[in-house]
Short mmCIF file of C-alpha atoms in Angstrom, two decimals:
data_model
loop_
_atom_site.label_atom_id
_atom_site.label_comp_id
_atom_site.label_asym_id
_atom_site.label_seq_id
_atom_site.Cartn_x
_atom_site.Cartn_y
_atom_site.Cartn_z
CA MET A 522 13.14 29.29 -21.46
CA LYS A 523 13.42 32.16 -17.84
CA ARG A 524 9.95 33.31 -19.09
CA ILE A 525 8.13 29.69 -18.67
CA ILE A 526 9.92 28.72 -15.35
CA LEU A 527 8.47 31.73 -14.60
CA LEU A 528 4.83 30.57 -15.02
CA ILE A 529 5.35 27.25 -13.24
CA LEU A 530 6.68 29.00 -10.17
CA ILE A 531 3.38 30.83 -9.92
CA PHE A 532 1.06 27.62 -8.89
CA THR A 533 3.94 26.22 -5.98
CA PRO A 534 1.44 25.00 -3.45
CA SER A 535 1.40 27.45 -0.62
CA LEU A 536 -0.79 25.82 3.27
CA SER A 537 -3.88 27.91 2.55
CA PHE A 538 -6.20 27.82 6.38
CA GLY A 539 -9.47 29.45 4.72
CA GLN A 540 -12.21 29.64 6.66
CA ILE A 541 -12.02 28.57 10.71
CA GLU A 542 -15.23 26.96 12.34
CA ASN A 543 -15.15 24.45 14.80
CA ARG A 544 -16.87 22.15 12.46
CA TRP A 545 -15.26 19.08 14.63
CA GLN A 546 -16.84 18.19 18.02
CA PRO A 547 -14.33 16.26 20.92
CA ASP A 548 -14.16 12.38 19.63
CA SER A 549 -15.41 11.61 23.11
CA VAL A 550 -18.95 12.72 21.25
CA TYR A 551 -18.69 10.43 18.89
CA SER A 552 -17.15 7.45 21.13
CA ASN A 553 -20.14 7.85 23.32
CA ARG A 554 -22.81 8.34 19.98
CA GLN A 555 -20.53 5.08 19.16
CA VAL A 556 -20.55 6.68 16.20
CA LYS A 557 -19.05 5.04 12.97
CA LYS A 558 -18.58 7.96 10.17
CA VAL A 559 -18.99 11.18 9.84
CA PHE A 560 -20.22 12.97 6.34
CA VAL A 561 -19.51 15.84 6.44
CA TYR A 562 -21.02 17.86 3.04
CA LEU A 563 -21.12 21.01 2.56
CA ASN A 564 -22.91 23.73 0.90
CA SER A 565 -25.62 21.54 -0.41
CA PRO A 566 -26.36 18.59 2.14
CA LYS A 567 -26.30 16.79 -1.00
CA ASP A 568 -23.00 17.96 -1.81
CA LEU A 569 -20.65 15.73 -0.42
CA SER A 570 -17.32 16.45 1.36
CA GLU A 571 -15.36 14.18 3.07
CA ILE A 572 -16.57 10.65 5.36
CA VAL A 573 -14.09 10.67 8.48
CA GLU A 574 -14.31 7.07 10.20
CA PHE A 575 -13.41 5.93 13.69
CA ASP A 576 -12.58 2.47 14.48
CA THR A 577 -15.09 0.56 17.76
CA THR A 578 -13.59 2.74 20.49
CA GLY A 579 -13.87 5.81 19.35
CA LYS A 580 -10.71 7.21 17.16
CA ARG A 581 -10.23 8.30 13.98
CA ILE A 582 -9.08 5.33 11.27
CA ARG A 583 -9.51 7.55 7.72
CA SER A 584 -10.72 10.48 6.00
CA THR A 585 -11.46 10.61 2.83
CA LYS A 586 -12.07 13.92 1.34
CA PHE A 587 -13.62 14.28 -2.10
CA SER A 588 -13.25 17.29 -5.17
CA ALA A 589 -15.21 20.38 -4.99
CA SER A 590 -18.31 20.99 -6.68
CA TYR A 591 -19.78 23.50 -9.01
CA ASN A 592 -22.59 22.28 -10.43
CA LYS A 593 -24.60 19.09 -10.67
CA LYS A 594 -22.70 18.01 -12.99
CA THR A 595 -19.41 18.22 -11.35
CA ARG A 596 -21.29 16.54 -8.43
CA LYS A 597 -22.11 13.38 -10.54
CA LEU A 598 -18.71 13.61 -11.08
CA LYS A 599 -17.16 13.93 -8.14
CA GLY A 600 -13.94 12.31 -7.27
CA ILE A 601 -11.96 11.13 -4.59
CA ASP A 602 -9.78 13.84 -3.88
CA LYS A 603 -7.44 12.82 -0.55
CA VAL A 604 -7.33 10.02 1.39
CA SER A 605 -5.28 10.10 5.55
CA PHE A 606 -4.63 7.22 7.66
CA TYR A 607 -4.43 7.53 11.68
CA GLU A 608 -1.59 6.19 13.59
CA TYR A 609 -1.29 5.07 17.19
CA ASP A 610 0.77 3.83 19.85
CA SER A 611 0.18 1.62 22.49
CA LYS A 612 -1.18 5.06 25.18
CA ASN A 613 -3.55 5.84 22.24
CA HIS A 614 -1.91 8.96 21.38
CA LEU A 615 -2.36 9.88 17.84
CA ILE A 616 1.34 10.31 16.05
CA ARG A 617 1.23 10.22 12.72
CA ILE A 618 -1.38 10.46 9.99
CA ILE A 619 -0.92 10.50 6.66
CA ASP A 620 -1.81 10.15 2.90
CA SER A 621 -2.60 7.32 0.57
CA LEU A 622 0.00 8.19 -1.80
CA LYS A 623 2.34 9.44 1.33
CA THR A 624 3.26 13.14 0.13
CA ASP A 625 1.87 14.58 3.34
CA SER A 626 1.69 14.03 6.27
CA THR A 627 1.74 14.72 10.11
CA ILE A 628 3.63 13.56 13.04
CA PHE A 629 2.76 14.23 17.23
CA LYS A 630 5.26 14.52 19.90
CA TYR A 631 4.37 14.12 23.94
CA GLY A 632 5.43 15.58 26.54
CA ASN A 633 6.59 12.68 29.65
CA ASP A 634 3.16 14.47 30.45
CA ASN A 635 1.49 12.51 27.78
CA LYS A 636 0.44 16.26 26.95
CA LEU A 637 1.04 16.80 22.71
CA ILE A 638 3.72 19.68 22.63
CA SER A 639 5.18 19.22 19.00
CA SER A 640 3.70 18.23 15.43
CA GLN A 641 5.43 18.25 12.45
CA LYS A 642 3.31 18.20 9.01
CA ARG A 643 4.69 17.95 5.58
CA LEU A 644 2.89 18.92 2.65
CA GLY A 645 4.50 18.64 -0.46
CA ASN A 646 7.48 19.72 -0.74
CA PHE A 647 6.80 22.48 2.64
CA VAL A 648 7.73 21.79 5.94
CA TYR A 649 5.47 23.41 9.00
CA GLU A 650 6.13 22.94 12.99
CA THR A 651 3.49 23.78 15.18
CA MET A 652 4.39 23.97 19.25
CA TYR A 653 2.01 23.10 21.80
CA LYS A 654 1.34 24.83 25.36
CA HIS A 655 -1.10 24.41 26.97
CA ASN A 656 -3.99 25.46 30.41
CA PRO A 657 -4.41 27.09 28.19
CA LEU A 658 -4.31 25.67 24.70
CA VAL A 659 -2.23 27.57 22.25
CA GLU A 660 -0.60 27.08 19.23
CA THR A 661 1.90 28.45 17.59
CA THR A 662 3.36 27.28 13.10
CA ILE A 663 6.39 28.13 11.70
CA ARG A 664 7.56 27.35 8.44
CA ARG A 665 10.88 28.67 7.02
CA LYS A 666 13.08 28.65 3.97
CA ASP A 667 16.55 28.65 5.08
CA SER A 668 16.72 30.63 7.65
CA VAL A 669 13.98 32.62 7.46
CA ILE A 670 11.07 32.47 8.77
CA VAL A 671 7.88 32.48 6.21
CA TYR A 672 4.85 31.33 7.53
CA ASN A 673 3.93 32.12 11.77
CA LYS A 674 0.47 31.55 13.04
CA THR A 675 -0.97 30.79 17.02
CA LYS A 676 -3.85 29.75 17.08
CA GLU A 677 -5.85 29.99 20.81
CA TYR A 678 -8.82 28.21 21.75
CA ASP A 679 -11.57 28.01 24.09
CA LYS A 680 -12.40 24.68 26.76
CA ASP A 681 -8.95 23.37 24.36
CA PHE A 682 -10.47 22.58 22.25
CA TYR A 683 -12.69 25.58 20.39
CA VAL A 684 -10.42 28.00 17.75
CA SER A 685 -10.93 30.99 19.68
CA ARG A 686 -8.56 33.31 17.29
CA PHE A 687 -5.93 32.46 14.23
CA TYR A 688 -3.18 35.22 13.71
CA GLY A 689 0.22 35.69 12.63
CA PHE A 690 1.77 36.65 9.19
CA TYR A 691 2.87 34.69 6.02
CA LEU A 692 5.39 36.01 3.16
CA GLU A 693 4.54 35.87 -0.86
CA PRO A 694 6.89 36.62 -3.49
CA LYS A 695 5.56 40.22 -5.09
CA LEU A 696 3.38 40.00 -8.74
CA LYS A 697 4.92 41.82 -10.88
CA ASN A 698 4.97 41.71 -14.53
CA ILE A 699 7.55 41.88 -17.33
CA THR A 700 7.01 43.22 -20.87
CA ASP A 701 8.16 42.44 -23.62
CA THR A 702 7.20 43.10 -28.17
CA ILE A 703 6.51 39.57 -29.62
CA GLU A 704 6.04 40.99 -33.61
CA GLY A 705 5.15 44.93 -33.00
CA VAL A 706 2.72 43.11 -30.39
CA PRO A 707 3.10 44.14 -26.07
CA ASN A 708 2.56 41.16 -24.24
CA THR A 709 2.77 41.05 -20.09
CA THR A 710 3.74 37.98 -18.60
CA ALA A 711 2.50 38.23 -14.41
CA TYR A 712 5.01 36.02 -12.03
CA LYS A 713 5.89 36.07 -8.74
CA ASP A 714 9.96 37.25 -7.34
CA TYR A 715 10.79 34.94 -4.76
CA ASP A 716 13.32 37.29 -4.25
CA ASP A 717 11.67 39.60 -2.90
CA LEU A 718 8.83 38.62 -0.18
CA GLU A 719 6.23 40.79 0.74
CA LYS A 720 4.53 40.24 4.38
CA PHE A 721 0.77 39.37 5.17
CA LYS A 722 -0.60 40.09 8.36
CA ASP A 723 -3.66 37.85 9.54
CA ASN A 724 -6.03 38.13 12.64
CA LYS A 725 -8.71 36.73 12.94
CA ILE A 726 -11.20 36.48 16.09
CA ILE A 727 -14.09 34.53 16.82
CA LYS A 728 -16.06 35.08 19.83
CA ASN A 729 -17.63 32.12 20.80
CA SER A 730 -21.03 31.68 22.62
CA PHE A 731 -22.36 27.62 24.59
CA ASP A 732 -25.34 27.12 25.44
CA SER A 733 -25.80 25.32 29.31
CA ASN A 734 -24.79 21.89 27.73
CA SER A 735 -21.46 23.25 27.17
CA GLN A 736 -22.88 23.41 23.25
CA LEU A 737 -21.01 25.98 21.41
CA ILE A 738 -23.78 27.59 19.44
CA LYS A 739 -22.21 30.70 17.82
CA SER A 740 -19.57 32.05 16.65
CA GLU A 741 -19.03 35.54 14.98
CA ILE A 742 -16.03 36.04 13.49
CA LYS A 743 -14.46 39.36 12.59
CA SER A 744 -11.49 38.30 10.02
CA ILE A 745 -8.68 41.22 8.80
CA PHE A 746 -6.32 39.51 6.29
CA LEU A 747 -3.94 41.15 3.87
CA ASN A 748 -2.82 43.46 6.18
CA ASP A 749 -6.04 45.78 6.14
CA ARG A 750 -9.03 43.33 4.03
CA ILE A 751 -12.44 43.25 6.78
CA ASN A 752 -14.90 40.54 6.47
CA GLU A 753 -17.02 39.26 9.36
CA TYR A 754 -19.87 36.99 9.87
CA GLU A 755 -21.52 34.78 11.85
CA LEU A 756 -21.93 31.07 12.32
CA ASN A 757 -25.29 29.16 13.32
CA TYR A 758 -24.57 25.51 14.62
CA SER A 759 -27.59 23.59 15.30
CA TYR A 760 -27.71 19.95 16.82
CA TYR A 761 -29.68 16.24 16.64
CA LYS A 762 -31.16 15.20 19.70
CA ASN A 763 -28.67 13.01 20.65
CA GLY A 764 -26.00 15.90 21.03
CA LEU A 765 -24.28 15.19 17.51
CA LEU A 766 -23.80 18.10 15.07
CA LYS A 767 -27.10 18.42 12.86
CA SER A 768 -25.50 22.00 10.46
CA ILE A 769 -23.69 24.60 10.84
CA ARG A 770 -24.68 28.13 8.05
CA GLY A 771 -23.67 31.46 7.29
CA TYR A 772 -21.39 32.33 5.34
CA ILE A 773 -19.71 28.06 3.97
CA PRO A 774 -22.87 26.44 5.16
CA ARG A 775 -22.10 22.63 6.37
CA TYR A 776 -24.30 19.95 6.96
CA PHE A 777 -23.72 16.61 8.53
CA LYS A 778 -25.32 13.02 9.16
CA TYR A 779 -23.86 9.26 11.08
CA GLU A 780 -23.64 6.62 10.39
CA PHE A 781 -23.81 4.34 13.80
CA TRP A 782 -21.74 1.09 15.27
CA ASP A 783 -24.33 -1.51 15.46
#
């Protein structure tokens, strides 16, 4: 019975940011072009990944994320993974994002100067708290387990919008093995020891390049993760004639299509 519990604990969910590649433009860009929907495709222009919807004033109101596909069969059977709704106050401040199952949510708080000062994200049983500083924009997110900070990551931005650095640490239970013998045959089971935490440091530096119109055209990324592993890659951004993002190529390519308000 004890071994079964340990196996279940291996699959405890955690927050993973993965690739950071500045795939969105400021909301003013979508508003000025009367964008109704943004369709995001991952790996292939035919592989739908996400749909983001806007109202007539340019505010995001809904996002739908679709399951990943690995071949033609899974692409045809693609389903909806998550639907999120965006809520605003009378000043048009985004105050909450909540999913359709009401298991994940983010609440935003603003200061007297109308600038964002904090947010709280609930992801399953986990709670992530973020504090924001301005001029320049910097945000720091932490998660606590009892009194211990088990996640601490900071994002720095270019032009108060595009991520330029993402660094910090997190604590994970050490992976261990237990071996016993069943009918004379050794049997080894892997499990996570939640009483023995290991610290991992990450540092992702993103050198962003902009054109004369302040459009992001290239990101050179050096990612140091799991303390000493290194990954380096380059992302290149292309745009439609109207200034909307068309594609991001390199590492995991993304493609964008749009629907407009009449």
